[in-house]
Amino acid sequence: MANSYSIGKIFDIPVRVHVTLLLFLPLFALSFAPVAGLSGLLYGALGAVGLFASVVLHEVGHSLVARAKGSRILEILLLPIGGMARLNQLPRRPADEILTALAGPAVSVVLGIAGIWFAPLLAPVNPILAFLVAELGRINLFLAIFNLVPSFPMDGGRVFRAFLTPHMGRLAATRLAATVGRGFAWLFGIFAILPLFSGGPIRFSLLLIAFFIHQAATAEARLAEAEADYARRQSQEGGIWQIPESDIHVGPPPYARPRPGPRAAARGVFDDLLDKWR
């Protein structure tokens, strides 16, 4: 992706960081700083790096399972809103999609438990570092739980869609999961502005999350509509439907960036925002 820089490979998967993350990194460092002063900033920077290392490992979990199921992993990209694994295509079998979706949260759970377990052992040596390790452990557990919410664009939305697909078809299942996702987005948005009624400030971070969830859920629904429309046209023309290779992004949050072609109708505001970042 343009405006991104390679930082290496893991399991032969290229890992890149978008330039916007570099701009936001000082803010993440400040939010993690456990004490004031230069030492606090250094610890904060270490915490921010640890957070995005956790995101990379979360995406690696998705990627390795998807690769085992036949997908080709293009890269893992880090953004201020999280990470995404770019695949040439998502697994089509519901069972494979479930395994791929659950792999990321499973990695986050392992990291969370490891951080919380290791922190007390580290406390006698470096209590500040122990605090950061425990905090990263709690964040990983929160991310695992949050990603299991049964709505797009979270991993739980893909699990939800995969469970519904055999009973109602992929398109209807995607529509329902996307609708649930938009519902959660509205709930988050309401909670973000509730403090205004008691004289408090708006929770801008929660409002931003709500916005991205809504746009990503809408993009998923449009992508499914485009796939179904393409399949119908291929069937009417007597051809064999085969989804053209496209870059599919999986992660917290997952979303699609189709190339020009039958999937172009799936573009939405979420994609336009990414274009502005490029």
PDB file of C-alpha atoms in Angstrom, residues 53-241:
ATOM      1  CA  ALA A  53       3.215  -5.789  18.299  1.00  0.00           C
ATOM      2  CA  SER A  54       0.165  -7.448  19.860  1.00  0.00           C
ATOM      3  CA  VAL A  55      -1.933  -6.301  16.904  1.00  0.00           C
ATOM      4  CA  VAL A  56       0.605  -7.817  14.501  1.00  0.00           C
ATOM      5  CA  LEU A  57       0.451 -11.146  16.326  1.00  0.00           C
ATOM      6  CA  HIS A  58      -3.355 -10.992  16.267  1.00  0.00           C
ATOM      7  CA  GLU A  59      -3.212 -10.578  12.487  1.00  0.00           C
ATOM      8  CA  VAL A  60      -0.621 -13.338  12.195  1.00  0.00           C
ATOM      9  CA  GLY A  61      -3.136 -15.642  13.859  1.00  0.00           C
ATOM     10  CA  HIS A  62      -5.687 -14.833  11.162  1.00  0.00           C
ATOM     11  CA  SER A  63      -3.074 -15.092   8.429  1.00  0.00           C
ATOM     12  CA  LEU A  64      -1.614 -18.472   9.307  1.00  0.00           C
ATOM     13  CA  VAL A  65      -5.015 -20.144   9.479  1.00  0.00           C
ATOM     14  CA  ALA A  66      -6.160 -18.443   6.263  1.00  0.00           C
ATOM     15  CA  ARG A  67      -2.963 -19.582   4.553  1.00  0.00           C
ATOM     16  CA  ALA A  68      -3.572 -23.146   5.724  1.00  0.00           C
ATOM     17  CA  LYS A  69      -7.053 -22.913   4.180  1.00  0.00           C
ATOM     18  CA  GLY A  70      -5.711 -21.858   0.789  1.00  0.00           C
ATOM     19  CA  SER A  71      -5.602 -18.061   0.918  1.00  0.00           C
ATOM     20  CA  ARG A  72      -2.539 -16.080  -0.079  1.00  0.00           C
ATOM     21  CA  ILE A  73      -1.393 -13.484   2.461  1.00  0.00           C
ATOM     22  CA  LEU A  74      -0.309 -10.273   0.779  1.00  0.00           C
ATOM     23  CA  GLU A  75       0.791  -8.315   3.842  1.00  0.00           C
ATOM     24  CA  ILE A  76      -0.081  -7.148   7.325  1.00  0.00           C
ATOM     25  CA  LEU A  77      -0.635  -3.401   7.524  1.00  0.00           C
ATOM     26  CA  LEU A  78      -0.628  -1.366  10.740  1.00  0.00           C
ATOM     27  CA  LEU A  79      -2.898   1.692  10.951  1.00  0.00           C
ATOM     28  CA  PRO A  80      -3.838   4.018  13.824  1.00  0.00           C
ATOM     29  CA  ILE A  81      -7.172   2.183  14.110  1.00  0.00           C
ATOM     30  CA  GLY A  82      -5.530  -1.236  14.369  1.00  0.00           C
ATOM     31  CA  GLY A  83      -4.168  -3.743  11.916  1.00  0.00           C
ATOM     32  CA  MET A  84      -5.322  -5.715   8.937  1.00  0.00           C
ATOM     33  CA  ALA A  85      -4.131  -8.783   7.126  1.00  0.00           C
ATOM     34  CA  ARG A  86      -4.528  -8.392   3.377  1.00  0.00           C
ATOM     35  CA  LEU A  87      -5.618 -11.662   1.772  1.00  0.00           C
ATOM     36  CA  ASN A  88      -6.252 -12.400  -1.874  1.00  0.00           C
ATOM     37  CA  GLN A  89      -9.550 -13.977  -0.818  1.00  0.00           C
ATOM     38  CA  LEU A  90     -11.399 -15.026   2.310  1.00  0.00           C
ATOM     39  CA  PRO A  91     -12.105 -18.710   2.976  1.00  0.00           C
ATOM     40  CA  ARG A  92     -15.464 -19.568   1.427  1.00  0.00           C
ATOM     41  CA  ARG A  93     -16.371 -22.606   3.526  1.00  0.00           C
ATOM     42  CA  PRO A  94     -18.179 -21.545   6.729  1.00  0.00           C
ATOM     43  CA  ALA A  95     -16.019 -23.796   8.920  1.00  0.00           C
ATOM     44  CA  ASP A  96     -12.832 -22.323   7.451  1.00  0.00           C
ATOM     45  CA  GLU A  97     -14.122 -18.785   7.923  1.00  0.00           C
ATOM     46  CA  ILE A  98     -14.911 -19.530  11.571  1.00  0.00           C
ATOM     47  CA  LEU A  99     -11.427 -20.908  12.222  1.00  0.00           C
ATOM     48  CA  THR A 100      -9.785 -17.958  10.473  1.00  0.00           C
ATOM     49  CA  ALA A 101     -11.877 -15.429  12.386  1.00  0.00           C
ATOM     50  CA  LEU A 102     -11.299 -17.051  15.789  1.00  0.00           C
ATOM     51  CA  ALA A 103      -7.544 -17.386  15.337  1.00  0.00           C
ATOM     52  CA  GLY A 104      -6.908 -13.682  15.964  1.00  0.00           C
ATOM     53  CA  PRO A 105      -8.831 -13.424  19.261  1.00  0.00           C
ATOM     54  CA  ALA A 106      -7.251 -16.710  20.378  1.00  0.00           C
ATOM     55  CA  VAL A 107      -3.805 -15.155  19.988  1.00  0.00           C
ATOM     56  CA  SER A 108      -4.963 -12.073  21.911  1.00  0.00           C
ATOM     57  CA  VAL A 109      -6.232 -14.264  24.764  1.00  0.00           C
ATOM     58  CA  VAL A 110      -2.883 -16.052  24.991  1.00  0.00           C
ATOM     59  CA  LEU A 111      -1.031 -12.719  25.006  1.00  0.00           C
ATOM     60  CA  GLY A 112      -3.396 -11.340  27.631  1.00  0.00           C
ATOM     61  CA  ILE A 113      -3.006 -14.279  29.981  1.00  0.00           C
ATOM     62  CA  ALA A 114       0.765 -14.277  29.479  1.00  0.00           C
ATOM     63  CA  GLY A 115       1.025 -10.564  30.279  1.00  0.00           C
ATOM     64  CA  ILE A 116      -1.089 -10.770  33.431  1.00  0.00           C
ATOM     65  CA  TRP A 117       0.800 -13.871  34.611  1.00  0.00           C
ATOM     66  CA  PHE A 118       4.265 -12.470  33.894  1.00  0.00           C
ATOM     67  CA  ALA A 119       3.728  -8.985  35.364  1.00  0.00           C
ATOM     68  CA  PRO A 120       3.936 -10.021  39.064  1.00  0.00           C
ATOM     69  CA  LEU A 121       7.172 -11.882  38.358  1.00  0.00           C
ATOM     70  CA  LEU A 122       8.606  -8.719  36.824  1.00  0.00           C
ATOM     71  CA  ALA A 123       7.381  -6.368  39.573  1.00  0.00           C
ATOM     72  CA  PRO A 124      10.302  -6.870  42.016  1.00  0.00           C
ATOM     73  CA  VAL A 125      12.772  -6.058  39.241  1.00  0.00           C
ATOM     74  CA  ASN A 126      10.985  -3.169  37.516  1.00  0.00           C
ATOM     75  CA  PRO A 127       7.535  -2.216  38.847  1.00  0.00           C
ATOM     76  CA  ILE A 128       6.871   0.335  36.089  1.00  0.00           C
ATOM     77  CA  LEU A 129       7.623  -2.178  33.356  1.00  0.00           C
ATOM     78  CA  ALA A 130       5.512  -4.727  35.217  1.00  0.00           C
ATOM     79  CA  PHE A 131       2.618  -2.260  35.178  1.00  0.00           C
ATOM     80  CA  LEU A 132       2.961  -1.838  31.399  1.00  0.00           C
ATOM     81  CA  VAL A 133       3.088  -5.588  30.820  1.00  0.00           C
ATOM     82  CA  ALA A 134      -0.036  -6.097  32.934  1.00  0.00           C
ATOM     83  CA  GLU A 135      -1.790  -3.240  31.127  1.00  0.00           C
ATOM     84  CA  LEU A 136      -0.954  -4.762  27.744  1.00  0.00           C
ATOM     85  CA  GLY A 137      -2.278  -8.077  29.015  1.00  0.00           C
ATOM     86  CA  ARG A 138      -5.586  -6.494  30.001  1.00  0.00           C
ATOM     87  CA  ILE A 139      -5.819  -4.651  26.676  1.00  0.00           C
ATOM     88  CA  ASN A 140      -5.279  -7.892  24.764  1.00  0.00           C
ATOM     89  CA  LEU A 141      -8.039  -9.605  26.723  1.00  0.00           C
ATOM     90  CA  PHE A 142     -10.355  -6.664  26.059  1.00  0.00           C
ATOM     91  CA  LEU A 143      -9.536  -6.745  22.339  1.00  0.00           C
ATOM     92  CA  ALA A 144     -10.238 -10.474  22.224  1.00  0.00           C
ATOM     93  CA  ILE A 145     -13.639 -10.024  23.877  1.00  0.00           C
ATOM     94  CA  PHE A 146     -14.496  -6.941  21.814  1.00  0.00           C
ATOM     95  CA  ASN A 147     -13.600  -8.707  18.578  1.00  0.00           C
ATOM     96  CA  LEU A 148     -15.967 -11.559  19.430  1.00  0.00           C
ATOM     97  CA  VAL A 149     -19.024  -9.282  19.345  1.00  0.00           C
ATOM     98  CA  PRO A 150     -21.265 -11.002  16.746  1.00  0.00           C
ATOM     99  CA  SER A 151     -21.370  -8.157  14.253  1.00  0.00           C
ATOM    100  CA  PHE A 152     -19.324  -6.832  11.375  1.00  0.00           C
ATOM    101  CA  PRO A 153     -16.606  -5.697  11.167  1.00  0.00           C
ATOM    102  CA  MET A 154     -15.428  -7.612  14.239  1.00  0.00           C
ATOM    103  CA  ASP A 155     -14.179 -11.184  14.035  1.00  0.00           C
ATOM    104  CA  GLY A 156     -17.327 -12.302  15.819  1.00  0.00           C
ATOM    105  CA  GLY A 157     -19.323 -10.948  12.891  1.00  0.00           C
ATOM    106  CA  ARG A 158     -17.563 -13.367  10.559  1.00  0.00           C
ATOM    107  CA  VAL A 159     -18.263 -16.230  12.945  1.00  0.00           C
ATOM    108  CA  PHE A 160     -21.904 -15.126  13.131  1.00  0.00           C
ATOM    109  CA  ARG A 161     -22.134 -14.943   9.334  1.00  0.00           C
ATOM    110  CA  ALA A 162     -20.505 -18.353   8.922  1.00  0.00           C
ATOM    111  CA  PHE A 163     -22.991 -19.968  11.329  1.00  0.00           C
ATOM    112  CA  LEU A 164     -25.936 -18.399   9.493  1.00  0.00           C
ATOM    113  CA  THR A 165     -24.738 -19.078   5.941  1.00  0.00           C
ATOM    114  CA  PRO A 166     -25.793 -22.770   5.741  1.00  0.00           C
ATOM    115  CA  HIS A 167     -29.299 -21.826   6.899  1.00  0.00           C
ATOM    116  CA  MET A 168     -30.038 -18.597   5.020  1.00  0.00           C
ATOM    117  CA  GLY A 169     -27.317 -18.175   2.406  1.00  0.00           C
ATOM    118  CA  ARG A 170     -24.207 -16.009   2.439  1.00  0.00           C
ATOM    119  CA  LEU A 171     -25.877 -12.821   1.211  1.00  0.00           C
ATOM    120  CA  ALA A 172     -28.719 -12.841   3.754  1.00  0.00           C
ATOM    121  CA  ALA A 173     -26.298 -13.821   6.525  1.00  0.00           C
ATOM    122  CA  THR A 174     -23.983 -10.950   5.605  1.00  0.00           C
ATOM    123  CA  ARG A 175     -26.884  -8.497   5.547  1.00  0.00           C
ATOM    124  CA  LEU A 176     -27.971  -9.575   9.027  1.00  0.00           C
ATOM    125  CA  ALA A 177     -24.442  -9.435  10.478  1.00  0.00           C
ATOM    126  CA  ALA A 178     -23.916  -6.003   8.913  1.00  0.00           C
ATOM    127  CA  THR A 179     -27.217  -4.765  10.340  1.00  0.00           C
ATOM    128  CA  VAL A 180     -26.193  -5.946  13.798  1.00  0.00           C
ATOM    129  CA  GLY A 181     -22.856  -4.192  13.295  1.00  0.00           C
ATOM    130  CA  ARG A 182     -24.553  -0.915  12.438  1.00  0.00           C
ATOM    131  CA  GLY A 183     -26.758  -1.359  15.500  1.00  0.00           C
ATOM    132  CA  PHE A 184     -23.700  -1.672  17.728  1.00  0.00           C
ATOM    133  CA  ALA A 185     -22.229   1.392  16.032  1.00  0.00           C
ATOM    134  CA  TRP A 186     -25.303   3.433  16.939  1.00  0.00           C
ATOM    135  CA  LEU A 187     -25.124   2.171  20.536  1.00  0.00           C
ATOM    136  CA  PHE A 188     -21.467   3.162  20.799  1.00  0.00           C
ATOM    137  CA  GLY A 189     -22.311   6.545  19.308  1.00  0.00           C
ATOM    138  CA  ILE A 190     -25.055   7.109  21.882  1.00  0.00           C
ATOM    139  CA  PHE A 191     -22.734   6.167  24.741  1.00  0.00           C
ATOM    140  CA  ALA A 192     -20.118   8.515  23.283  1.00  0.00           C
ATOM    141  CA  ILE A 193     -22.382  11.567  23.512  1.00  0.00           C
ATOM    142  CA  LEU A 194     -24.242  10.657  26.728  1.00  0.00           C
ATOM    143  CA  PRO A 195     -21.792  12.606  28.958  1.00  0.00           C
ATOM    144  CA  LEU A 196     -22.955  15.801  27.248  1.00  0.00           C
ATOM    145  CA  PHE A 197     -26.277  15.554  29.080  1.00  0.00           C
ATOM    146  CA  SER A 198     -24.511  15.573  32.449  1.00  0.00           C
ATOM    147  CA  GLY A 199     -22.056  18.328  31.599  1.00  0.00           C
ATOM    148  CA  GLY A 200     -19.212  16.005  30.642  1.00  0.00           C
ATOM    149  CA  PRO A 201     -17.117  15.820  27.473  1.00  0.00           C
ATOM    150  CA  ILE A 202     -17.885  13.733  24.408  1.00  0.00           C
ATOM    151  CA  ARG A 203     -15.971  10.459  24.277  1.00  0.00           C
ATOM    152  CA  PHE A 204     -14.352  11.142  20.917  1.00  0.00           C
ATOM    153  CA  SER A 205     -12.450   7.856  20.797  1.00  0.00           C
ATOM    154  CA  LEU A 206     -15.679   5.885  21.226  1.00  0.00           C
ATOM    155  CA  LEU A 207     -17.393   8.095  18.653  1.00  0.00           C
ATOM    156  CA  LEU A 208     -14.589   7.384  16.186  1.00  0.00           C
ATOM    157  CA  ILE A 209     -14.900   3.644  16.811  1.00  0.00           C
ATOM    158  CA  ALA A 210     -18.653   3.868  16.226  1.00  0.00           C
ATOM    159  CA  PHE A 211     -18.095   5.650  12.923  1.00  0.00           C
ATOM    160  CA  PHE A 212     -15.604   3.102  11.621  1.00  0.00           C
ATOM    161  CA  ILE A 213     -17.752   0.156  12.721  1.00  0.00           C
ATOM    162  CA  HIS A 214     -20.746   1.600  10.882  1.00  0.00           C
ATOM    163  CA  GLN A 215     -18.790   2.251   7.691  1.00  0.00           C
ATOM    164  CA  ALA A 216     -17.038  -1.122   7.742  1.00  0.00           C
ATOM    165  CA  ALA A 217     -20.314  -2.980   8.302  1.00  0.00           C
ATOM    166  CA  THR A 218     -21.856  -1.096   5.388  1.00  0.00           C
ATOM    167  CA  ALA A 219     -18.856  -1.961   3.202  1.00  0.00           C
ATOM    168  CA  GLU A 220     -19.240  -5.663   4.050  1.00  0.00           C
ATOM    169  CA  ALA A 221     -22.899  -5.593   3.030  1.00  0.00           C
ATOM    170  CA  ARG A 222     -22.097  -3.818  -0.235  1.00  0.00           C
ATOM    171  CA  LEU A 223     -19.349  -6.309  -0.982  1.00  0.00           C
ATOM    172  CA  ALA A 224     -21.750  -9.223  -0.494  1.00  0.00           C
ATOM    173  CA  GLU A 225     -24.320  -7.507  -2.729  1.00  0.00           C
ATOM    174  CA  ALA A 226     -21.696  -7.012  -5.440  1.00  0.00           C
ATOM    175  CA  GLU A 227     -20.616 -10.658  -5.226  1.00  0.00           C
ATOM    176  CA  ALA A 228     -24.211 -11.870  -5.466  1.00  0.00           C
ATOM    177  CA  ASP A 229     -24.942  -9.579  -8.409  1.00  0.00           C
ATOM    178  CA  TYR A 230     -21.830 -10.763 -10.223  1.00  0.00           C
ATOM    179  CA  ALA A 231     -22.785 -14.389  -9.589  1.00  0.00           C
ATOM    180  CA  ARG A 232     -26.284 -13.815 -10.994  1.00  0.00           C
ATOM    181  CA  ARG A 233     -24.932 -12.179 -14.140  1.00  0.00           C
ATOM    182  CA  GLN A 234     -22.412 -14.970 -14.662  1.00  0.00           C
ATOM    183  CA  SER A 235     -25.158 -17.551 -14.221  1.00  0.00           C
ATOM    184  CA  GLN A 236     -27.424 -15.800 -16.725  1.00  0.00           C
ATOM    185  CA  GLU A 237     -24.593 -15.716 -19.242  1.00  0.00           C
ATOM    186  CA  GLY A 238     -23.979 -19.422 -18.760  1.00  0.00           C
ATOM    187  CA  GLY A 239     -20.551 -18.928 -17.246  1.00  0.00           C
ATOM    188  CA  ILE A 240     -19.025 -20.477 -14.175  1.00  0.00           C
ATOM    189  CA  TRP A 241     -18.903 -18.105 -11.245  1.00  0.00           C
TER     190      TRP A 241
END
